[in-house]
mmCIF file of C-alpha atoms and ligand atoms in Angstrom:
data_model
loop_
_atom_site.group_PDB
_atom_site.id
_atom_site.type_symbol
_atom_site.label_atom_id
_atom_site.label_comp_id
_atom_site.label_asym_id
_atom_site.label_seq_id
_atom_site.Cartn_x
_atom_site.Cartn_y
_atom_site.Cartn_z
ATOM 1 C CA MET A 1 302.195 113.999 164.168
ATOM 2 C CA SER A 2 303.192 114.276 167.760
ATOM 3 C CA GLU A 3 300.857 115.361 170.464
ATOM 4 C CA PRO A 4 301.796 116.041 174.075
ATOM 5 C CA LEU A 5 300.036 113.697 176.428
ATOM 6 C CA GLN A 6 299.877 115.754 179.583
ATOM 7 C CA SER A 7 297.714 118.486 178.142
ATOM 8 C CA PRO A 8 294.321 117.647 176.702
ATOM 9 C CA GLY A 9 294.655 117.270 172.942
ATOM 10 C CA PRO A 10 291.884 117.566 170.396
ATOM 11 C CA ARG A 11 290.847 113.946 170.902
ATOM 12 C CA SER A 12 290.700 114.214 174.631
ATOM 13 C CA GLY A 13 288.864 117.535 174.785
ATOM 14 C CA GLY A 14 285.468 117.996 176.368
ATOM 15 C CA GLY A 15 283.648 117.290 173.110
ATOM 16 C CA GLN A 16 284.672 113.638 173.252
ATOM 17 C CA THR A 17 283.763 113.017 176.836
ATOM 18 C CA VAL A 18 281.151 110.336 177.264
ATOM 19 C CA GLU A 19 278.905 111.213 180.154
ATOM 20 C CA ARG A 20 278.585 108.456 182.690
ATOM 21 C CA ASP A 21 274.800 108.305 182.388
ATOM 22 C CA GLN A 22 275.046 108.086 178.618
ATOM 23 C CA LEU A 23 277.022 104.862 178.751
ATOM 24 C CA PRO A 24 274.814 102.166 177.317
ATOM 25 C CA THR A 25 274.054 99.345 179.680
ATOM 26 C CA LEU A 26 273.290 96.805 176.968
ATOM 27 C CA PRO A 27 275.690 93.853 176.652
ATOM 28 C CA HIS A 28 277.131 95.231 173.414
ATOM 29 C CA ARG A 29 278.220 98.344 175.273
ATOM 30 C CA GLY A 30 277.515 100.464 172.217
ATOM 31 C CA ARG A 31 280.940 99.872 170.722
ATOM 32 C CA ALA A 32 280.472 102.559 168.145
ATOM 33 C CA THR A 33 280.468 105.318 170.748
ATOM 34 C CA VAL A 34 282.631 104.027 173.585
ATOM 35 C CA PRO A 35 286.358 104.502 172.946
ATOM 36 C CA ALA A 36 288.758 101.601 173.396
ATOM 37 C CA VAL A 37 290.686 103.421 176.110
ATOM 38 C CA SER A 38 289.645 106.371 178.185
ATOM 39 C CA VAL A 39 291.922 107.653 180.921
ATOM 40 C CA ARG A 40 291.101 110.557 183.245
ATOM 41 C CA GLY A 41 293.287 112.166 185.890
ATOM 42 C CA LEU A 42 295.424 109.081 186.206
ATOM 43 C CA SER A 43 298.324 108.922 188.580
ATOM 44 C CA LYS A 44 300.438 106.204 190.046
ATOM 45 C CA SER A 45 302.908 106.609 192.837
ATOM 46 C CA PHE A 46 305.137 104.195 194.664
ATOM 47 C CA ASP A 47 306.940 104.151 197.985
ATOM 48 C CA ARG A 48 304.032 105.760 199.854
ATOM 49 C CA GLY A 49 303.780 108.599 197.416
ATOM 50 C CA ARG A 50 307.471 109.461 197.343
ATOM 51 C CA VAL A 51 307.857 108.341 193.717
ATOM 52 C CA THR A 52 305.360 109.577 191.150
ATOM 53 C CA ALA A 53 305.628 107.130 188.281
ATOM 54 C CA LEU A 54 302.800 108.496 186.174
ATOM 55 C CA ASP A 55 300.680 111.623 186.067
ATOM 56 C CA LEU A 56 298.362 111.740 183.104
ATOM 57 C CA GLU A 57 295.522 114.171 182.681
ATOM 58 C CA SER A 58 293.732 112.373 179.897
ATOM 59 C CA LEU A 59 294.114 109.930 177.075
ATOM 60 C CA THR A 60 291.521 108.640 174.656
ATOM 61 C CA VAL A 61 292.226 105.905 172.145
ATOM 62 C CA ASP A 62 289.543 105.119 169.613
ATOM 63 C CA LEU A 63 288.447 101.652 168.663
ATOM 64 C CA GLY A 64 290.749 100.294 166.001
ATOM 65 C CA GLU A 65 293.279 103.038 166.495
ATOM 66 C CA PHE A 66 297.022 102.335 166.556
ATOM 67 C CA VAL A 67 298.721 104.722 168.937
ATOM 68 C CA SER A 68 302.415 104.763 169.550
ATOM 69 C CA ILE A 69 303.825 106.311 172.698
ATOM 70 C CA THR A 70 307.249 107.831 173.063
ATOM 71 C CA GLY A 71 308.887 109.695 175.901
ATOM 72 C CA PRO A 72 312.042 109.826 177.988
ATOM 73 C CA SER A 73 313.042 106.908 180.148
ATOM 74 C CA GLY A 74 311.216 106.972 183.467
ATOM 75 C CA CYS A 75 308.274 109.100 182.315
ATOM 76 C CA GLY A 76 305.799 106.342 183.106
ATOM 77 C CA LYS A 77 305.232 104.549 179.796
ATOM 78 C CA SER A 78 305.499 101.043 181.235
ATOM 79 C CA THR A 79 303.460 102.089 184.256
ATOM 80 C CA LEU A 80 300.696 103.275 181.928
ATOM 81 C CA LEU A 81 300.648 99.938 180.084
ATOM 82 C CA HIS A 82 300.532 98.051 183.391
ATOM 83 C CA LEU A 83 297.507 100.093 184.451
ATOM 84 C CA LEU A 84 295.786 99.512 181.090
ATOM 85 C CA ALA A 85 296.418 95.790 181.520
ATOM 86 C CA ALA A 86 294.985 95.872 185.060
ATOM 87 C CA LEU A 87 298.268 94.488 186.311
ATOM 88 C CA ASP A 88 298.369 97.305 188.809
ATOM 89 C CA ARG A 89 295.897 99.767 190.325
ATOM 90 C CA PRO A 90 296.021 103.540 189.923
ATOM 91 C CA SER A 91 296.745 105.736 192.932
ATOM 92 C CA SER A 92 294.054 108.047 191.620
ATOM 93 C CA GLY A 93 292.006 108.605 188.510
ATOM 94 C CA SER A 94 290.166 106.247 186.251
ATOM 95 C CA VAL A 95 290.890 103.886 183.412
ATOM 96 C CA GLN A 96 288.136 102.592 181.193
ATOM 97 C CA VAL A 97 288.777 100.007 178.523
ATOM 98 C CA PHE A 98 285.928 99.243 176.129
ATOM 99 C CA GLY A 99 283.670 101.054 178.557
ATOM 100 C CA GLN A 100 284.662 98.926 181.550
ATOM 101 C CA ASP A 101 286.026 100.670 184.585
ATOM 102 C CA LEU A 102 289.117 98.637 185.428
ATOM 103 C CA ARG A 103 288.611 99.258 189.146
ATOM 104 C CA ARG A 104 285.356 97.339 188.943
ATOM 105 C CA LEU A 105 286.462 94.321 186.951
ATOM 106 C CA PRO A 106 284.909 91.156 188.344
ATOM 107 C CA SER A 107 288.082 89.300 187.360
ATOM 108 C CA PRO A 108 291.258 91.091 186.244
ATOM 109 C CA THR A 109 292.698 87.703 185.278
ATOM 110 C CA ARG A 110 289.825 87.041 182.950
ATOM 111 C CA TYR A 111 290.097 90.564 181.539
ATOM 112 C CA ARG A 112 293.774 90.005 180.759
ATOM 113 C CA ARG A 113 293.115 86.624 179.238
ATOM 114 C CA THR A 114 290.213 87.587 177.028
ATOM 115 C CA GLU A 115 290.501 91.292 176.235
ATOM 116 C CA VAL A 116 294.154 92.248 176.146
ATOM 117 C CA GLY A 117 297.341 90.908 174.665
ATOM 118 C CA ILE A 118 300.520 92.101 176.274
ATOM 119 C CA VAL A 119 304.046 92.164 174.924
ATOM 120 C CA PHE A 120 306.361 93.127 177.753
ATOM 121 C CA GLN A 121 309.722 94.804 177.534
ATOM 122 C CA LEU A 122 311.203 91.637 179.030
ATOM 123 C CA GLN A 123 309.419 88.822 177.332
ATOM 124 C CA ASN A 124 308.780 86.678 180.425
ATOM 125 C CA LEU A 125 308.934 83.445 178.452
ATOM 126 C CA ILE A 126 309.124 80.275 180.496
ATOM 127 C CA PRO A 127 312.582 78.786 179.872
ATOM 128 C CA GLN A 128 311.562 75.171 180.570
ATOM 129 C CA LEU A 129 308.942 75.215 177.805
ATOM 130 C CA THR A 130 309.305 75.258 174.036
ATOM 131 C CA ALA A 131 308.308 78.281 171.971
ATOM 132 C CA ARG A 132 305.060 76.513 171.050
ATOM 133 C CA GLU A 133 304.249 75.640 174.648
ATOM 134 C CA ASN A 134 304.911 79.231 175.691
ATOM 135 C CA VAL A 135 302.214 80.300 173.231
ATOM 136 C CA GLU A 136 299.897 77.423 174.176
ATOM 137 C CA ILE A 137 299.785 78.288 177.866
ATOM 138 C CA ALA A 138 298.201 81.653 177.059
ATOM 139 C CA MET A 139 295.173 79.653 175.891
ATOM 140 C CA PHE A 140 294.712 77.579 179.053
ATOM 141 C CA GLY A 141 291.276 78.026 180.519
ATOM 142 C CA THR A 142 289.751 79.409 177.330
ATOM 143 C CA GLY A 143 287.779 76.305 176.440
ATOM 144 C CA LEU A 144 290.024 75.301 173.542
ATOM 145 C CA ARG A 145 291.014 71.650 173.537
ATOM 146 C CA ARG A 146 294.667 70.640 173.686
ATOM 147 C CA GLY A 147 294.882 69.847 169.993
ATOM 148 C CA GLU A 148 293.229 73.132 169.075
ATOM 149 C CA ARG A 149 295.601 75.081 171.301
ATOM 150 C CA ARG A 150 298.532 73.338 169.743
ATOM 151 C CA GLU A 151 297.321 73.969 166.232
ATOM 152 C CA ARG A 152 296.664 77.637 166.929
ATOM 153 C CA ALA A 153 300.068 78.079 168.578
ATOM 154 C CA THR A 154 301.721 76.519 165.539
ATOM 155 C CA GLN A 155 299.829 78.865 163.220
ATOM 156 C CA LEU A 156 300.693 81.934 165.314
ATOM 157 C CA LEU A 157 304.363 80.973 165.310
ATOM 158 C CA ALA A 158 304.202 80.524 161.546
ATOM 159 C CA ASP A 159 302.654 83.995 161.321
ATOM 160 C CA VAL A 160 305.662 85.500 163.052
ATOM 161 C CA GLY A 161 308.067 83.423 160.953
ATOM 162 C CA LEU A 162 309.053 80.829 163.537
ATOM 163 C CA VAL A 163 307.974 77.513 161.997
ATOM 164 C CA GLU A 164 311.375 75.925 162.458
ATOM 165 C CA GLN A 165 311.868 77.212 165.975
ATOM 166 C CA ALA A 166 308.547 76.051 167.455
ATOM 167 C CA ASP A 167 310.036 73.150 169.397
ATOM 168 C CA ARG A 168 312.985 75.030 170.844
ATOM 169 C CA PRO A 169 313.106 76.527 174.316
ATOM 170 C CA PRO A 170 313.700 80.302 174.595
ATOM 171 C CA THR A 171 317.330 79.664 175.576
ATOM 172 C CA ARG A 172 317.933 78.401 172.035
ATOM 173 C CA LEU A 173 316.355 81.413 170.351
ATOM 174 C CA SER A 174 317.854 84.777 169.507
ATOM 175 C CA GLY A 175 316.555 87.945 171.203
ATOM 176 C CA GLY A 176 314.517 88.794 168.128
ATOM 177 C CA GLU A 177 313.049 85.303 167.937
ATOM 178 C CA ARG A 178 312.090 85.395 171.609
ATOM 179 C CA GLN A 179 310.357 88.702 171.040
ATOM 180 C CA ARG A 180 308.373 87.179 168.185
ATOM 181 C CA VAL A 181 307.299 84.288 170.432
ATOM 182 C CA ALA A 182 306.094 86.904 172.927
ATOM 183 C CA ILE A 183 304.134 88.609 170.152
ATOM 184 C CA ALA A 184 302.560 85.302 169.077
ATOM 185 C CA ARG A 185 301.623 84.622 172.700
ATOM 186 C CA ALA A 186 300.038 88.071 173.064
ATOM 187 C CA LEU A 187 297.867 87.406 170.027
ATOM 188 C CA ALA A 188 296.821 83.905 171.094
ATOM 189 C CA ASN A 189 293.394 84.848 172.381
ATOM 190 C CA SER A 190 292.562 87.395 169.665
ATOM 191 C CA PRO A 191 292.675 90.389 172.011
ATOM 192 C CA ARG A 192 290.716 93.542 171.266
ATOM 193 C CA LEU A 193 293.486 95.612 172.844
ATOM 194 C CA LEU A 194 297.138 94.915 172.136
ATOM 195 C CA LEU A 195 299.593 96.519 174.553
ATOM 196 C CA ALA A 196 303.249 96.401 173.654
ATOM 197 C CA ASP A 197 306.252 97.823 175.467
ATOM 198 C CA GLU A 198 309.096 98.498 173.039
ATOM 199 C CA PRO A 199 308.324 95.264 171.180
ATOM 200 C CA THR A 200 310.870 95.907 168.456
ATOM 201 C CA GLY A 201 313.686 96.906 170.797
ATOM 202 C CA SER A 202 315.629 93.706 170.261
ATOM 203 C CA LEU A 203 314.620 93.043 166.651
ATOM 204 C CA ASP A 204 316.823 93.437 163.586
ATOM 205 C CA ALA A 205 315.570 95.375 160.566
ATOM 206 C CA ASP A 206 314.163 92.231 158.887
ATOM 207 C CA SER A 207 312.232 91.208 161.968
ATOM 208 C CA ILE A 208 310.838 94.722 162.432
ATOM 209 C CA GLU A 209 309.628 94.620 158.852
ATOM 210 C CA ARG A 210 307.995 91.245 159.455
ATOM 211 C CA PHE A 211 306.453 92.424 162.698
ATOM 212 C CA LEU A 212 304.947 95.490 161.031
ATOM 213 C CA ALA A 213 303.572 93.380 158.187
ATOM 214 C CA LEU A 214 301.979 91.048 160.719
ATOM 215 C CA LEU A 215 300.446 93.967 162.556
ATOM 216 C CA GLU A 216 299.100 95.414 159.327
ATOM 217 C CA ARG A 217 297.547 92.078 158.369
ATOM 218 C CA LEU A 218 295.968 91.727 161.802
ATOM 219 C CA ARG A 219 294.485 95.181 161.629
ATOM 220 C CA ARG A 220 293.033 94.454 158.204
ATOM 221 C CA GLN A 221 291.480 91.211 159.437
ATOM 222 C CA GLN A 222 290.322 92.762 162.682
ATOM 223 C CA PRO A 223 289.545 96.440 162.103
ATOM 224 C CA GLU A 224 288.566 96.934 165.749
ATOM 225 C CA LEU A 225 291.929 95.798 167.065
ATOM 226 C CA THR A 226 293.280 98.685 169.116
ATOM 227 C CA VAL A 227 297.031 98.948 169.579
ATOM 228 C CA VAL A 228 298.905 100.950 172.196
ATOM 229 C CA MET A 229 302.609 100.583 171.662
ATOM 230 C CA VAL A 230 305.503 102.149 173.487
ATOM 231 C CA THR A 231 308.283 102.524 170.968
ATOM 232 C CA HIS A 232 311.136 104.752 169.955
ATOM 233 C CA ASP A 233 311.405 103.089 166.591
ATOM 234 C CA GLU A 234 310.716 105.599 163.833
ATOM 235 C CA GLN A 235 309.722 102.860 161.417
ATOM 236 C CA VAL A 236 307.005 101.736 163.818
ATOM 237 C CA ALA A 237 305.902 105.242 164.706
ATOM 238 C CA ALA A 238 305.562 105.998 161.001
ATOM 239 C CA VAL A 239 302.815 103.414 160.546
ATOM 240 C CA ALA A 240 300.902 104.338 163.700
ATOM 241 C CA ASP A 241 297.745 106.430 163.355
ATOM 242 C CA ARG A 242 298.973 108.771 166.061
ATOM 243 C CA VAL A 243 302.191 109.339 167.973
ATOM 244 C CA ILE A 244 301.882 110.568 171.524
ATOM 245 C CA SER A 245 304.914 111.964 173.284
ATOM 246 C CA MET A 246 304.833 111.702 177.034
ATOM 247 C CA GLN A 247 306.744 114.167 179.154
ATOM 248 C CA SER A 248 308.676 113.244 182.230
ATOM 249 C CA VAL A 249 306.542 113.534 185.333
ATOM 250 C CA ALA A 250 308.806 116.234 186.768
ATOM 251 C CA ASP A 251 308.226 118.444 183.688
ATOM 252 C CA SER A 252 304.485 118.318 183.842
ATOM 253 C CA PRO A 253 302.646 121.121 185.631
ATOM 254 C CA THR A 254 301.791 120.223 189.210
ATOM 255 C CA PRO A 255 298.099 120.606 189.898
ATOM 256 C CA GLY A 256 296.982 123.099 192.525
HETATM 257 P P1 ADP B 301 309.280 104.230 181.481
HETATM 258 O O1 ADP B 301 308.658 102.946 181.049
HETATM 259 O O2 ADP B 301 308.700 105.434 180.819
HETATM 260 O O3 ADP B 301 310.767 104.215 181.326
HETATM 261 P P2 ADP B 301 308.309 103.449 184.102
HETATM 262 O O4 ADP B 301 306.854 103.477 183.928
HETATM 263 O O5 ADP B 301 308.958 102.123 184.102
HETATM 264 O O6 ADP B 301 309.004 104.426 183.044
HETATM 265 O O7 ADP B 301 308.668 104.144 185.482
HETATM 266 C C1 ADP B 301 308.312 105.475 185.787
HETATM 267 C C2 ADP B 301 308.972 105.884 187.088
HETATM 268 O O8 ADP B 301 308.412 105.165 188.162
HETATM 269 C C3 ADP B 301 310.464 105.608 187.132
HETATM 270 O O9 ADP B 301 311.084 106.655 187.826
HETATM 271 C C4 ADP B 301 310.551 104.318 187.887
HETATM 272 O O10 ADP B 301 311.768 104.207 188.560
HETATM 273 C C5 ADP B 301 309.397 104.432 188.847
HETATM 274 N N1 ADP B 301 308.827 103.105 189.176
HETATM 275 C C6 ADP B 301 308.239 102.262 188.312
HETATM 276 N N2 ADP B 301 307.810 101.148 188.938
HETATM 277 C C7 ADP B 301 308.162 101.297 190.255
HETATM 278 C C8 ADP B 301 307.991 100.493 191.433
HETATM 279 N N3 ADP B 301 307.393 99.304 191.385
HETATM 280 N N4 ADP B 301 308.473 100.992 192.594
HETATM 281 C C9 ADP B 301 309.059 102.206 192.664
HETATM 282 N N5 ADP B 301 309.246 103.008 191.591
HETATM 283 C C10 ADP B 301 308.808 102.568 190.395
HETATM 284 MG MG1 MG B 302 309.497 101.215 180.255
#
């Protein structure tokens, strides 16, 4: 099922809105009622407002939901993921993730390290390090000891089918293998929110299959894992709970 993103869909209608004063203040944040992602009136522009990269009325993603996002090139998909990852700040509007307003994060770095896992379109692996070390560095500063980090990185690489390749640098891996290292790295700190930007773009059919099996296993083990994935892959979209199609910014109605 495809649902346009610019207009409020059934999930994002008024009935689902959590009033600000209803938000629980307890440490648990009332996970049962607060959605994983809640976006309102979000826009992002660049070049002093000359380029509108994203204009999104609303988006709600439930805890444990797997949403896949499609849309034409340039419609703002990557921009949206960057905002959800607190890698960038909105020009206007709000983004809440697990009930936290991302504008008020005490430490965006800590948020990225502990709450989200990100698989970028370009994998950003460090060429001087081995596959295992690329996964290990995601766990720096988390309190895990060196041996534990190493062991976990090895296990994650095994999970994505890269036992043999663990000691190779990215330059000696295929595109698909590099993408799987990036996926292992994104999962290193057991994120509650997994953001992925066309993660299967460079994978062959076998690797896509393996990736989807891994994702399915993760979601079984961790029912609250929320996944927001930009993808044009029909195989991936078919296993998502919901497919959202974004429109290009120029096509969306201009407010006012
Ligand atoms: P998508 O991922 O859907 O292809 P993007 O989110 O990457 O689209 O970009 C949306 C639009 O914003 C594009 O027109 C792009 O050129 C523009 N854009 C993205 N990032 C920047 C930036 N840092 N500076 C200027 N324009 C940008
Ligand atoms: Mg993109």
